[in-house]
mmCIF file of C-alpha atoms in Angstrom:
data_model
loop_
_atom_site.group_PDB
_atom_site.id
_atom_site.type_symbol
_atom_site.label_atom_id
_atom_site.label_comp_id
_atom_site.label_asym_id
_atom_site.label_seq_id
_atom_site.Cartn_x
_atom_site.Cartn_y
_atom_site.Cartn_z
ATOM 1 C CA MET R 1 -21.050 27.135 7.363
ATOM 2 C CA ASN R 2 -18.396 28.490 4.970
ATOM 3 C CA ASP R 3 -15.681 26.742 2.961
ATOM 4 C CA ALA R 4 -13.097 27.393 5.666
ATOM 5 C CA ASP R 5 -15.049 25.062 7.948
ATOM 6 C CA HIS R 6 -14.541 22.157 5.528
ATOM 7 C CA THR R 7 -10.969 20.977 6.072
ATOM 8 C CA ASP R 8 -11.471 18.268 3.440
ATOM 9 C CA LEU R 9 -11.952 20.925 0.722
ATOM 10 C CA VAL R 10 -8.232 20.778 0.036
ATOM 11 C CA LEU R 11 -8.022 23.395 -2.745
ATOM 12 C CA VAL R 12 -9.968 26.233 -1.096
ATOM 13 C CA PRO R 13 -6.795 28.074 0.050
ATOM 14 C CA PHE R 14 -5.601 28.420 -3.556
ATOM 15 C CA ALA R 15 -8.748 30.166 -4.879
ATOM 16 C CA GLY R 16 -8.400 28.601 -8.315
ATOM 17 C CA ALA R 17 -4.654 29.150 -8.689
ATOM 18 C CA GLU R 18 -2.327 26.230 -9.365
ATOM 19 C CA PRO R 19 -0.277 25.261 -6.288
ATOM 20 C CA PRO R 20 3.519 25.172 -6.632
ATOM 21 C CA ALA R 21 4.851 21.785 -7.716
ATOM 22 C CA PRO R 22 8.243 20.039 -7.455
ATOM 23 C CA ASP R 23 10.361 19.373 -10.530
ATOM 24 C CA TRP R 24 9.640 15.642 -10.611
ATOM 25 C CA PHE R 25 5.917 16.320 -10.950
ATOM 26 C CA THR R 26 6.337 19.023 -13.593
ATOM 27 C CA GLN R 27 8.608 16.762 -15.614
ATOM 28 C CA ALA R 28 6.222 13.814 -15.340
ATOM 29 C CA MET R 29 3.232 15.891 -16.446
ATOM 30 C CA ALA R 30 5.248 17.163 -19.427
ATOM 31 C CA ARG R 31 5.216 13.594 -20.756
ATOM 32 C CA THR R 32 2.019 14.049 -22.744
ATOM 33 C CA PRO R 33 0.132 10.751 -23.131
ATOM 34 C CA GLU R 34 -1.616 9.423 -26.183
ATOM 35 C CA GLN R 35 -5.381 9.861 -25.761
ATOM 36 C CA ALA R 36 -7.659 7.297 -27.379
ATOM 37 C CA SER R 37 -10.726 5.152 -26.803
ATOM 38 C CA VAL R 38 -11.933 1.670 -27.616
ATOM 39 C CA ALA R 39 -15.509 0.440 -28.038
ATOM 40 C CA SER R 40 -16.448 -2.203 -25.471
ATOM 41 C CA ASP R 41 -20.016 -3.374 -24.915
ATOM 42 C CA ALA R 42 -21.171 -0.553 -27.235
ATOM 43 C CA THR R 43 -19.525 2.037 -24.972
ATOM 44 C CA ASP R 44 -16.442 4.147 -25.656
ATOM 45 C CA ILE R 45 -13.770 3.454 -23.050
ATOM 46 C CA GLU R 46 -11.187 6.213 -22.698
ATOM 47 C CA TYR R 47 -7.535 5.463 -22.127
ATOM 48 C CA LEU R 48 -4.220 7.297 -21.924
ATOM 49 C CA ALA R 49 -0.976 5.645 -23.015
ATOM 50 C CA TRP R 50 2.739 6.234 -22.506
ATOM 51 C CA GLY R 51 5.818 4.414 -23.780
ATOM 52 C CA ASP R 52 6.480 2.424 -26.922
ATOM 53 C CA LYS R 53 4.485 -0.534 -28.126
ATOM 54 C CA GLY R 54 6.510 -3.711 -27.957
ATOM 55 C CA LYS R 55 7.557 -3.163 -24.350
ATOM 56 C CA PRO R 56 5.945 -5.164 -21.504
ATOM 57 C CA GLY R 57 2.437 -3.926 -20.758
ATOM 58 C CA LEU R 58 1.152 -2.194 -17.625
ATOM 59 C CA LEU R 59 -2.539 -1.359 -17.156
ATOM 60 C CA LEU R 60 -3.539 1.171 -14.473
ATOM 61 C CA LEU R 61 -7.107 1.396 -13.159
ATOM 62 C CA HIS R 62 -8.461 4.181 -10.944
ATOM 63 C CA GLY R 63 -10.957 4.071 -8.080
ATOM 64 C CA GLY R 64 -14.577 5.169 -7.757
ATOM 65 C CA GLY R 65 -15.580 8.610 -9.026
ATOM 66 C CA ALA R 66 -12.126 9.012 -10.576
ATOM 67 C CA HIS R 67 -10.585 8.673 -14.052
ATOM 68 C CA ALA R 68 -7.441 7.787 -15.982
ATOM 69 C CA TRP R 69 -5.710 11.099 -15.209
ATOM 70 C CA TRP R 70 -5.314 10.061 -11.563
ATOM 71 C CA TRP R 71 -2.327 8.106 -12.897
ATOM 72 C CA ALA R 72 -0.864 10.849 -15.118
ATOM 73 C CA HIS R 73 1.967 11.713 -12.706
ATOM 74 C CA ILE R 74 2.724 8.043 -11.991
ATOM 75 C CA ALA R 75 2.687 6.418 -15.439
ATOM 76 C CA PRO R 76 5.690 8.319 -16.892
ATOM 77 C CA PHE R 77 7.964 6.657 -14.325
ATOM 78 C CA PHE R 78 7.334 3.355 -16.114
ATOM 79 C CA GLU R 79 7.437 4.419 -19.764
ATOM 80 C CA ASN R 80 11.146 3.686 -20.278
ATOM 81 C CA THR R 81 10.568 0.012 -19.527
ATOM 82 C CA HIS R 82 6.867 -0.515 -20.249
ATOM 83 C CA ARG R 83 4.002 0.317 -22.534
ATOM 84 C CA VAL R 84 1.642 1.886 -19.979
ATOM 85 C CA ALA R 85 -2.078 2.593 -20.308
ATOM 86 C CA ALA R 86 -4.489 4.106 -17.793
ATOM 87 C CA MET R 87 -8.193 3.483 -18.381
ATOM 88 C CA SER R 88 -11.309 5.399 -17.359
ATOM 89 C CA MET R 89 -14.099 3.050 -16.295
ATOM 90 C CA ALA R 90 -17.467 3.388 -18.011
ATOM 91 C CA GLY R 91 -19.397 6.262 -16.464
ATOM 92 C CA MET R 92 -16.225 8.036 -15.363
ATOM 93 C CA GLY R 93 -13.708 10.383 -16.964
ATOM 94 C CA GLY R 94 -14.079 10.553 -20.724
ATOM 95 C CA SER R 95 -15.720 7.128 -21.032
ATOM 96 C CA GLY R 96 -19.368 6.734 -21.985
ATOM 97 C CA TRP R 97 -22.223 6.542 -19.506
ATOM 98 C CA LYS R 98 -24.584 3.542 -19.359
ATOM 99 C CA GLN R 99 -27.961 2.592 -17.963
ATOM 100 C CA SER R 100 -26.245 -0.031 -15.821
ATOM 101 C CA TYR R 101 -22.707 -1.004 -14.924
ATOM 102 C CA SER R 102 -21.025 -4.138 -13.615
ATOM 103 C CA VAL R 103 -17.657 -5.143 -12.239
ATOM 104 C CA GLU R 104 -17.624 -8.100 -14.635
ATOM 105 C CA GLN R 105 -18.053 -5.786 -17.620
ATOM 106 C CA THR R 106 -15.335 -3.460 -16.351
ATOM 107 C CA ALA R 107 -12.981 -6.449 -16.333
ATOM 108 C CA ARG R 108 -13.961 -7.135 -19.952
ATOM 109 C CA ASP R 109 -13.388 -3.461 -20.755
ATOM 110 C CA MET R 110 -9.908 -3.820 -19.272
ATOM 111 C CA ARG R 111 -9.179 -6.693 -21.635
ATOM 112 C CA ALA R 112 -10.477 -4.745 -24.649
ATOM 113 C CA MET R 113 -8.410 -1.696 -23.728
ATOM 114 C CA THR R 114 -5.316 -3.821 -23.147
ATOM 115 C CA GLU R 115 -5.566 -5.147 -26.684
ATOM 116 C CA ALA R 116 -6.310 -1.736 -28.216
ATOM 117 C CA ALA R 117 -3.407 -0.043 -26.434
ATOM 118 C CA GLY R 118 -0.892 -2.693 -27.482
ATOM 119 C CA LEU R 119 -0.136 -4.009 -24.009
ATOM 120 C CA PHE R 120 0.046 -7.644 -25.154
ATOM 121 C CA GLU R 121 2.883 -7.194 -27.648
ATOM 122 C CA ALA R 122 5.561 -8.365 -25.202
ATOM 123 C CA GLY R 123 3.487 -11.027 -23.464
ATOM 124 C CA LYS R 124 1.026 -10.872 -20.598
ATOM 125 C CA PRO R 125 0.695 -7.439 -18.952
ATOM 126 C CA VAL R 126 0.709 -6.395 -15.319
ATOM 127 C CA ILE R 127 -2.614 -4.940 -14.141
ATOM 128 C CA ALA R 128 -3.028 -2.618 -11.158
ATOM 129 C CA GLY R 129 -6.225 -1.227 -9.644
ATOM 130 C CA HIS R 130 -6.823 1.261 -6.834
ATOM 131 C CA SER R 131 -9.723 1.172 -4.361
ATOM 132 C CA PHE R 132 -13.004 0.539 -6.248
ATOM 133 C CA GLY R 133 -10.755 -0.586 -9.111
ATOM 134 C CA GLY R 134 -9.566 -3.504 -6.991
ATOM 135 C CA ALA R 135 -12.709 -5.546 -7.691
ATOM 136 C CA PRO R 136 -12.430 -5.447 -11.505
ATOM 137 C CA THR R 137 -8.688 -6.009 -11.179
ATOM 138 C CA VAL R 138 -9.101 -9.303 -9.303
ATOM 139 C CA THR R 139 -12.015 -10.186 -11.609
ATOM 140 C CA ALA R 140 -9.735 -9.729 -14.608
ATOM 141 C CA ALA R 141 -7.060 -11.761 -12.816
ATOM 142 C CA ALA R 142 -9.584 -14.591 -12.369
ATOM 143 C CA ASP R 143 -10.407 -14.734 -16.088
ATOM 144 C CA ALA R 144 -10.042 -18.351 -17.192
ATOM 145 C CA GLU R 145 -7.842 -17.245 -20.101
ATOM 146 C CA GLY R 146 -5.220 -16.103 -17.599
ATOM 147 C CA TRP R 147 -4.279 -13.034 -19.611
ATOM 148 C CA ALA R 148 -2.520 -11.075 -16.815
ATOM 149 C CA ARG R 149 1.019 -11.726 -15.525
ATOM 150 C CA LEU R 150 0.536 -10.023 -12.151
ATOM 151 C CA ALA R 151 -2.335 -8.160 -10.465
ATOM 152 C CA ILE R 152 -1.494 -5.381 -7.996
ATOM 153 C CA VAL R 153 -4.373 -4.390 -5.710
ATOM 154 C CA ILE R 154 -3.834 -0.924 -4.238
ATOM 155 C CA ASP R 155 -5.626 0.015 -1.020
ATOM 156 C CA SER R 156 -8.645 -2.202 -1.535
ATOM 157 C CA SER R 157 -9.595 -4.642 1.212
ATOM 158 C CA LEU R 158 -11.946 -6.453 -1.213
ATOM 159 C CA ASP R 159 -14.572 -6.139 1.534
ATOM 160 C CA MET R 160 -15.835 -2.892 0.011
ATOM 161 C CA ALA R 161 -19.528 -3.006 -0.871
ATOM 162 C CA HIS R 162 -19.729 -2.810 -4.650
ATOM 163 C CA GLN R 163 -23.435 -3.585 -4.744
ATOM 164 C CA PRO R 164 -25.735 -0.701 -5.782
ATOM 165 C CA THR R 165 -28.150 -1.467 -2.922
ATOM 166 C CA ARG R 166 -26.119 0.471 -0.364
ATOM 167 C CA GLU R 167 -28.387 2.841 1.531
ATOM 168 C CA LYS R 168 -26.348 5.869 0.571
ATOM 169 C CA PHE R 169 -26.900 5.285 -3.131
ATOM 170 C CA THR R 170 -30.497 4.033 -3.344
ATOM 171 C CA THR R 171 -31.968 7.334 -4.551
ATOM 172 C CA GLN R 172 -31.463 9.078 -7.864
ATOM 173 C CA ARG R 173 -28.736 11.728 -7.687
ATOM 174 C CA GLU R 174 -28.801 14.810 -9.904
ATOM 175 C CA ARG R 175 -25.736 16.116 -11.655
ATOM 176 C CA ARG R 176 -24.241 19.161 -9.963
ATOM 177 C CA TYR R 177 -23.096 22.262 -11.861
ATOM 178 C CA PHE R 178 -20.761 25.134 -10.968
ATOM 179 C CA ASP R 179 -20.658 28.632 -12.429
ATOM 180 C CA SER R 180 -16.930 28.456 -13.096
ATOM 181 C CA LEU R 181 -13.927 26.151 -13.074
ATOM 182 C CA GLU R 182 -12.672 27.955 -9.972
ATOM 183 C CA ALA R 183 -15.952 27.323 -8.151
ATOM 184 C CA GLY R 184 -15.689 23.619 -8.938
ATOM 185 C CA LEU R 185 -12.071 23.425 -7.791
ATOM 186 C CA LYS R 186 -13.077 24.864 -4.421
ATOM 187 C CA ARG R 187 -15.521 21.974 -3.914
ATOM 188 C CA PHE R 188 -13.066 19.191 -4.755
ATOM 189 C CA ARG R 189 -12.555 16.639 -2.007
ATOM 190 C CA PHE R 190 -11.319 13.090 -1.683
ATOM 191 C CA MET R 191 -13.599 10.160 -0.880
ATOM 192 C CA PRO R 192 -13.219 9.009 1.779
ATOM 193 C CA PRO R 193 -12.415 12.529 3.011
ATOM 194 C CA GLN R 194 -8.823 13.171 4.008
ATOM 195 C CA SER R 195 -6.281 15.940 4.314
ATOM 196 C CA CYS R 196 -3.720 16.477 1.574
ATOM 197 C CA GLU R 197 -0.158 17.773 1.626
ATOM 198 C CA ASN R 198 0.519 17.344 -2.102
ATOM 199 C CA HIS R 199 -1.891 20.025 -3.272
ATOM 200 C CA PHE R 200 -0.309 20.101 -6.731
ATOM 201 C CA ILE R 201 -1.519 16.533 -7.338
ATOM 202 C CA ALA R 202 -4.998 17.264 -5.996
ATOM 203 C CA ASP R 203 -5.188 20.333 -8.238
ATOM 204 C CA MET R 204 -4.223 18.383 -11.359
ATOM 205 C CA ILE R 205 -6.771 15.682 -10.594
ATOM 206 C CA ALA R 206 -9.499 18.219 -9.844
ATOM 207 C CA ARG R 207 -8.898 20.156 -13.074
ATOM 208 C CA LYS R 208 -9.099 16.927 -15.064
ATOM 209 C CA SER R 209 -12.296 16.013 -13.171
ATOM 210 C CA LEU R 210 -14.264 19.071 -14.287
ATOM 211 C CA VAL R 211 -15.849 19.471 -17.716
ATOM 212 C CA GLU R 212 -17.667 22.460 -19.180
ATOM 213 C CA ILE R 213 -21.160 21.717 -20.472
ATOM 214 C CA ASP R 214 -22.724 24.262 -22.808
ATOM 215 C CA GLY R 215 -25.408 26.328 -21.163
ATOM 216 C CA LYS R 216 -25.093 24.619 -17.787
ATOM 217 C CA GLY R 217 -21.643 25.373 -16.425
ATOM 218 C CA TRP R 218 -18.944 23.089 -15.060
ATOM 219 C CA SER R 219 -19.566 19.608 -13.670
ATOM 220 C CA TRP R 220 -17.734 16.530 -12.441
ATOM 221 C CA CYS R 221 -16.917 14.028 -15.186
ATOM 222 C CA PHE R 222 -18.664 11.004 -13.716
ATOM 223 C CA ASP R 223 -22.160 9.574 -13.656
ATOM 224 C CA PRO R 224 -23.548 10.606 -10.235
ATOM 225 C CA ASN R 225 -25.567 7.372 -10.158
ATOM 226 C CA ASN R 226 -22.697 5.084 -11.080
ATOM 227 C CA TYR R 227 -22.497 3.361 -7.691
ATOM 228 C CA ARG R 228 -26.251 2.856 -7.519
ATOM 229 C CA LYS R 229 -26.292 1.270 -10.976
ATOM 230 C CA THR R 230 -23.287 -1.023 -10.512
ATOM 231 C CA GLN R 231 -23.654 -4.778 -10.130
ATOM 232 C CA GLY R 232 -20.871 -6.112 -7.949
ATOM 233 C CA VAL R 233 -19.072 -9.417 -7.536
ATOM 234 C CA ASP R 234 -17.727 -11.522 -4.696
ATOM 235 C CA SER R 235 -14.303 -9.902 -4.836
ATOM 236 C CA ARG R 236 -12.723 -12.325 -2.383
ATOM 237 C CA ALA R 237 -13.875 -15.319 -4.404
ATOM 238 C CA LYS R 238 -12.403 -13.707 -7.512
ATOM 239 C CA ALA R 239 -9.122 -13.078 -5.710
ATOM 240 C CA LYS R 240 -8.963 -16.709 -4.600
ATOM 241 C CA ALA R 241 -9.580 -17.797 -8.201
ATOM 242 C CA ALA R 242 -6.856 -15.574 -9.657
ATOM 243 C CA GLN R 243 -4.924 -17.144 -12.525
ATOM 244 C CA CYS R 244 -1.866 -15.008 -11.792
ATOM 245 C CA PRO R 245 0.012 -13.876 -8.675
ATOM 246 C CA LEU R 246 -1.528 -11.047 -6.637
ATOM 247 C CA ALA R 247 0.217 -8.316 -4.660
ATOM 248 C CA ILE R 248 -1.335 -6.003 -2.075
ATOM 249 C CA VAL R 249 -0.119 -2.414 -1.666
ATOM 250 C CA TYR R 250 -1.829 -0.116 0.815
ATOM 251 C CA GLY R 251 -1.532 3.105 2.768
ATOM 252 C CA GLU R 252 -0.310 2.417 6.294
ATOM 253 C CA ARG R 253 -2.816 4.905 7.759
ATOM 254 C CA SER R 254 -5.653 4.176 5.323
ATOM 255 C CA LEU R 255 -9.064 3.925 6.967
ATOM 256 C CA LEU R 256 -9.989 1.263 4.418
ATOM 257 C CA MET R 257 -7.034 -0.965 5.283
ATOM 258 C CA GLU R 258 -7.116 -1.191 9.059
ATOM 259 C CA HIS R 259 -5.378 -4.178 10.653
ATOM 260 C CA HIS R 260 -8.378 -6.505 10.697
ATOM 261 C CA TYR R 261 -8.949 -5.982 6.957
ATOM 262 C CA VAL R 262 -5.306 -6.690 6.168
ATOM 263 C CA ASP R 263 -5.310 -9.750 8.440
ATOM 264 C CA LYS R 264 -8.372 -11.133 6.642
ATOM 265 C CA LEU R 265 -6.678 -10.674 3.283
ATOM 266 C CA ARG R 266 -3.595 -12.493 4.534
ATOM 267 C CA GLU R 267 -5.811 -15.395 5.619
ATOM 268 C CA ASP R 268 -7.565 -15.581 2.259
ATOM 269 C CA LEU R 269 -4.634 -15.176 -0.121
ATOM 270 C CA PRO R 270 -1.666 -17.497 -0.743
ATOM 271 C CA SER R 271 1.102 -17.226 1.834
ATOM 272 C CA GLU R 272 3.567 -15.976 -0.786
ATOM 273 C CA THR R 273 1.385 -12.949 -1.640
ATOM 274 C CA PRO R 274 3.412 -9.752 -1.066
ATOM 275 C CA PHE R 275 1.886 -7.150 1.266
ATOM 276 C CA ILE R 276 3.496 -3.711 1.119
ATOM 277 C CA ALA R 277 2.426 -0.938 3.499
ATOM 278 C CA ILE R 278 3.314 2.541 2.256
ATOM 279 C CA PRO R 279 4.387 4.668 5.265
ATOM 280 C CA ASP R 280 2.570 7.932 5.998
ATOM 281 C CA SER R 281 -0.066 7.286 3.341
ATOM 282 C CA GLY R 282 -3.815 7.336 3.575
ATOM 283 C CA HIS R 283 -6.186 5.700 1.120
ATOM 284 C CA HIS R 284 -5.161 7.737 -1.926
ATOM 285 C CA VAL R 285 -1.638 6.382 -2.169
ATOM 286 C CA MET R 286 -0.848 7.966 -5.549
ATOM 287 C CA VAL R 287 -1.616 11.352 -3.989
ATOM 288 C CA ASP R 288 -0.091 10.928 -0.527
ATOM 289 C CA GLN R 289 3.100 9.044 -1.415
ATOM 290 C CA PRO R 290 3.418 8.855 -5.217
ATOM 291 C CA LEU R 291 7.143 8.130 -5.409
ATOM 292 C CA ALA R 292 6.942 5.425 -2.755
ATOM 293 C CA LEU R 293 4.125 3.843 -4.771
ATOM 294 C CA VAL R 294 6.297 3.918 -7.890
ATOM 295 C CA ALA R 295 9.142 2.250 -5.990
ATOM 296 C CA ALA R 296 6.850 -0.453 -4.609
ATOM 297 C CA MET R 297 5.362 -1.214 -8.013
ATOM 298 C CA ARG R 298 8.770 -1.300 -9.694
ATOM 299 C CA THR R 299 9.949 -3.794 -7.098
ATOM 300 C CA LEU R 300 6.912 -6.024 -7.573
ATOM 301 C CA MET R 301 7.259 -5.929 -11.363
ATOM 302 C CA ALA R 302 11.000 -6.638 -11.436
#
């Protein structure tokens, strides 16, 4: 079977070349972020930051197997009004790898990064997490100190299995290497698999997902055993214990947010909780409908 048979390999048609991009994307990516890290639980946690300190804070958290750069085309839309920081979870992006991970510790990492990036200087920040990042986001929201003003959960039903005992991840996985950057780009796909119309976003994310390792080639910048080594939480219990308002944003055609999942969330969360469905979006809302996501978040944060 060749690459053409894999419709989820969204960058194969470009053979390593950068797809054309609209002006809004080019302008957003020209807003170069600060790049820094903070030590949390003896592990360096990478973060990117935009906007001036002293403005209201906004923390952005990615999903599983991703990294802070998934937000690089979104964050600049908030920098005029907010101090924005996107974090890479431990074991992903430029953050350190560990022998074991936990959702609880990721929530503590979020707090440490929020302080380091200066997101508290204008009061409590807004926190937003996508997919696998939804669990640490509601865990941070449930912190007894009540340090967040609002928690936005993006395309996470909170029914997702965060426990490392899932059958798919019970065995040790070896790191995969590619002979070239172009070879790695050809193998990039979204999880769960989906088509993609905004190839320029997928290309940016894929390029930021590949790192060159001396003598071995190019590889994805995440611990391949991260899921297997992650201790989860009861995400719904955390959501119910939130010390700040929650908001749910999701892709209207997301496989992870089918009607019964959304209905269950509505039953569990306070009646005043906003639910915003982004039209014509799958699970990866910041890829499928980035500007609609910006508009939804701006409205929630107003």
